[in-house]
Amino acid sequence: MEEETLNPQSKTLTSEDDNNGDQPMPDLPDQDPGSSDSDSDSGSEDGDQAQKNLQLQTLEAELSTNPGNYDAHVQILRQIADIEKLRQAREAMNELFPLTPSMWQDWAKDEASLSTGSDAFPAIEKLYERGVFEYLSISLWRDYLDFVQENDPSVRECSPAGILKARDLFERALTAAGLHVSEGSKLWEAYRKFEQAIFDATDETDNQARDKQIQRIRTIFHRQLSVPHVNMRSTLLDYKAWEVEQGNILNAGSSDLDGISSHVASAYKKALEMYNARVHLEEQICRQDMSDSEKLQHFMNYLKFEQSSGDPARVQMLYERAITEFPISSYLWLDYTHYLDKTLKVGSIITNVYSRAVKNCPCVGELWVRYLLSLERGHASEKEIAAVFEKSLQCILTLDEFLDLYLTRIDGLRRRISCPVEGESVLDYSLIRETFQNASEYFSQYLKNTDGLLRLHAYWARLELNLHKDLQAARGVWESLLKICGSMLEAWQGYITMEADLGHVSEARSLYRRCYSKRFPGTGSEDICYSWLRFEREFGSLDDFDRAVQKVTPRLEELQLFRSQQESKLTEEGENSSKKNVRDKRKQVSEIPDEHHPAKRQKDASQKPKKAHGKDSDVLNPGEQTVEKIKPKGDKPDIQNEQRMKERVPEKTKAYADQCTAFVSNINLKANDEHLRQFFSDVGGVVAIRLLHDKFSGKSRGLAYVDFSDDAHLVAAVAKNKQMLLGKKLSIARSDPKHGKKEHARGSESRESAETSNGPRAHQALQSSHNRGSDNVQLRGRNTFAIPRNVLALGQTANKPKTEEQGEDKPKSNDEFRNMFLKG
């Protein structure tokens, strides 16, 4: 008989069940001619079944390697035909994920169709309890209520215990979903029908019991009429019709409130006003023609409206509706839990919501942190809190979230040890130490030289010292941190501060001696030296101070020399970069073809070929290509030539010529660009700020370049030298002090080489340019300034016979130059 109660679905999906069924196989001679078609159909079914089995094996292999694959779990539920395997698959999925209401309904129906007898009822009832806990679903509550009424013997027989059980279940359903505007009325109607069935089953001679039952039904009507729902007028008409049956109202068809008690009518009017205020919001969240983001935004607008109304029950109901629609929205869960923490603060409702939140969004560390705090507020047991903490560590979170989880766990342990609650067992300090050790082992490989690791160990050392009263353990914590973060200045400072606060001067001095010669990022090396001097001035003797000065002074000189070298290097790099940019700009201009070059076009347009007095009248004078003769002072200036001169100067060269830069050092490592901008705000003219950072750690080096719009602002900025910024005295100086010297030296070398290599004519050209005013000389084209005429062109040699044209440029003696100069 048990085989006859199996799910028909399992029989149709497995060929083994088909072969072993109770139906007898027909004799072969009696088969009709179409039996061959049935054989082919059977073969295709076998092929389909083999393919399904292969897919099922693939999905099972996927889940064995990746249990968190939600889609694979869903696919397996759709593929498995064997009820026992299906049950196991559902349990495995529910261990990791919440099931949807429809999945719970299918599960409960499958179990109900396969199980018979009184032993099966509790198991299916637990399935419904698990389902209604995870999500809000009116249909799932209705199925649950119907199942209890139909299958619970005590309820079916209307025994007092069964009636009480059913009423409690209906009240739970109304508490969970009775305020649902669009579907809550279904639960109210089911409740009324249940009570009406009890009334109908009551003995007609028992007037007292019947009157009591009538009052129960009337109360349910009154409660429903005071809650805003859809079809409120229909509910009112049902109530009036029911009252007519009881002989209380004559005009049952009237649409007004005639014949109804004043308090019921008042509650109905108020509920109707509430419904009218919400009907447009309900229409927006119930629309199907919009995206998920738009629907979620409509839910958030609805929630703001309900929160402004001030009814926490209605707000919570709407949150539950939104969660059912968007179960994996971390923003929604965070907003929901934050509201509950603010309004309810304690209670099982909050912890239940948090348990569902972390199951839907397990990779949100903030939810786990709030969950731990909620359990602590609710005075949960240490076992329960520890289980939640261990479960959170199995999720995929960021390092910051893991650190926050560990610190939250330690905070809770500290509070329970230092301030135990009456009635709770006192915890042992070893729990805190074990948690710190686990955290240190985990984060040491990921958070080396970070504030997070420093914070963790500083907290640990403080608890070892103050809570456990163990100085050696506290020192051990600091020493373990220095092994990991020995190049972190803050770690040494924290250790020294602890010893100094305890009055252990010798121990603190010993730490200074260990670390003053270490290299720290930024200005940390200087800071630890000055810190040692301050320490000796405040705690040590004069001899201690002198010895510290003797130790620190060479170190500071070494650091100062190193800083100067670094600044010079940075200055040279900046100069080279600037020059390179200018050369690149000029190179780009020079790469333009001659026919398209701006200078070439201007030259061709403004200068016509001049005919020389000689045999070859088409040859231009080389000197006229490079230097244009200066007009007498009485003539009008050549505005066009001046404009062409301005156009020839590269824009980037102008920018570098106009830009004035200050070099700022000894900056507080916590300062940023905005701090420097505010510091120079009274000076004004700040163009750009370049704060230098360490290329390895990324931290500030305490150095910066500040560009100003002109020299006047730069002078005013340099005048602020030695002023304080964030507790440190700044050093401000002009940047690029060697640029002018280098250019002057380069110019002198070029003039000397010209005079040495090119003889009297070069000297005369240079001297002539100085006498006439070098500021007015105009460059022509891309030729070099003041090229001597006796410089041979590329490809010519000094031994080559000269032509007549070249003979005209024969070098002249000094006397000839003097006579020419006097005549001119």
PDB file of N, CA, C and O in Angstrom, residues 18-28 30-31 39:
ATOM      1  N   ASP A  18       8.381   2.761 -13.837  1.00  0.00           N
ATOM      2  CA  ASP A  18       7.457   2.341 -14.897  1.00  0.00           C
ATOM      3  C   ASP A  18       7.499   0.827 -15.083  1.00  0.00           C
ATOM      4  O   ASP A  18       6.486   0.175 -15.285  1.00  0.00           O
ATOM      5  N   ASN A  19       8.700   0.244 -14.995  1.00  0.00           N
ATOM      6  CA  ASN A  19       8.823  -1.192 -15.213  1.00  0.00           C
ATOM      7  C   ASN A  19       8.316  -1.999 -14.033  1.00  0.00           C
ATOM      8  O   ASN A  19       7.913  -3.148 -14.188  1.00  0.00           O
ATOM      9  N   ASN A  20       8.362  -1.409 -12.828  1.00  0.00           N
ATOM     10  CA  ASN A  20       7.961  -2.146 -11.631  1.00  0.00           C
ATOM     11  C   ASN A  20       6.574  -1.759 -11.141  1.00  0.00           C
ATOM     12  O   ASN A  20       6.213  -2.018 -10.007  1.00  0.00           O
ATOM     13  N   GLY A  21       5.769  -1.111 -11.976  1.00  0.00           N
ATOM     14  CA  GLY A  21       4.455  -0.659 -11.531  1.00  0.00           C
ATOM     15  C   GLY A  21       3.488  -1.821 -11.384  1.00  0.00           C
ATOM     16  O   GLY A  21       3.737  -2.951 -11.787  1.00  0.00           O
ATOM     17  N   ASP A  22       2.292  -1.494 -10.790  1.00  0.00           N
ATOM     18  CA  ASP A  22       1.293  -2.517 -10.537  1.00  0.00           C
ATOM     19  C   ASP A  22       0.545  -2.914 -11.806  1.00  0.00           C
ATOM     20  O   ASP A  22      -0.093  -3.951 -11.857  1.00  0.00           O
ATOM     21  N   GLN A  23       0.581  -2.077 -12.867  1.00  0.00           N
ATOM     22  CA  GLN A  23      -0.156  -2.376 -14.086  1.00  0.00           C
ATOM     23  C   GLN A  23       0.535  -3.512 -14.832  1.00  0.00           C
ATOM     24  O   GLN A  23       1.741  -3.482 -15.067  1.00  0.00           O
ATOM     25  N   PRO A  24      -0.201  -4.548 -15.235  1.00  0.00           N
ATOM     26  CA  PRO A  24       0.432  -5.683 -15.949  1.00  0.00           C
ATOM     27  C   PRO A  24       0.795  -5.293 -17.355  1.00  0.00           C
ATOM     28  O   PRO A  24       0.151  -4.448 -17.974  1.00  0.00           O
ATOM     29  N   MET A  25       1.881  -5.878 -17.852  1.00  0.00           N
ATOM     30  CA  MET A  25       2.317  -5.651 -19.223  1.00  0.00           C
ATOM     31  C   MET A  25       1.403  -6.434 -20.170  1.00  0.00           C
ATOM     32  O   MET A  25       1.142  -7.623 -19.963  1.00  0.00           O
ATOM     33  N   PRO A  26       0.887  -5.879 -21.245  1.00  0.00           N
ATOM     34  CA  PRO A  26       0.024  -6.592 -22.194  1.00  0.00           C
ATOM     35  C   PRO A  26       0.817  -7.618 -22.976  1.00  0.00           C
ATOM     36  O   PRO A  26       2.029  -7.509 -23.146  1.00  0.00           O
ATOM     37  N   ASP A  27       0.094  -8.661 -23.441  1.00  0.00           N
ATOM     38  CA  ASP A  27       0.741  -9.715 -24.237  1.00  0.00           C
ATOM     39  C   ASP A  27       1.148  -9.156 -25.588  1.00  0.00           C
ATOM     40  O   ASP A  27       0.467  -8.325 -26.191  1.00  0.00           O
ATOM     41  N   LEU A  28       2.273  -9.685 -26.123  1.00  0.00           N
ATOM     42  CA  LEU A  28       2.794  -9.172 -27.377  1.00  0.00           C
ATOM     43  C   LEU A  28       1.848  -9.405 -28.551  1.00  0.00           C
ATOM     44  O   LEU A  28       1.708  -8.541 -29.401  1.00  0.00           O
ATOM     45  N   ASP A  30      -1.235  -9.271 -28.714  1.00  0.00           N
ATOM     46  CA  ASP A  30      -2.380  -8.366 -28.694  1.00  0.00           C
ATOM     47  C   ASP A  30      -2.009  -6.936 -29.054  1.00  0.00           C
ATOM     48  O   ASP A  30      -2.869  -6.070 -29.105  1.00  0.00           O
ATOM     49  N   GLN A  31      -0.688  -6.657 -29.313  1.00  0.00           N
ATOM     50  CA  GLN A  31      -0.317  -5.277 -29.619  1.00  0.00           C
ATOM     51  C   GLN A  31      -0.811  -4.911 -31.001  1.00  0.00           C
ATOM     52  O   GLN A  31      -0.783  -5.712 -31.919  1.00  0.00           O
ATOM     53  N   ASP A  39       7.142   2.117 -29.144  1.00  0.00           N
ATOM     54  CA  ASP A  39       8.510   1.744 -28.813  1.00  0.00           C
ATOM     55  C   ASP A  39       9.480   2.895 -29.084  1.00  0.00           C
ATOM     56  O   ASP A  39      10.413   3.175 -28.298  1.00  0.00           O
TER      57      ASP A  39
END
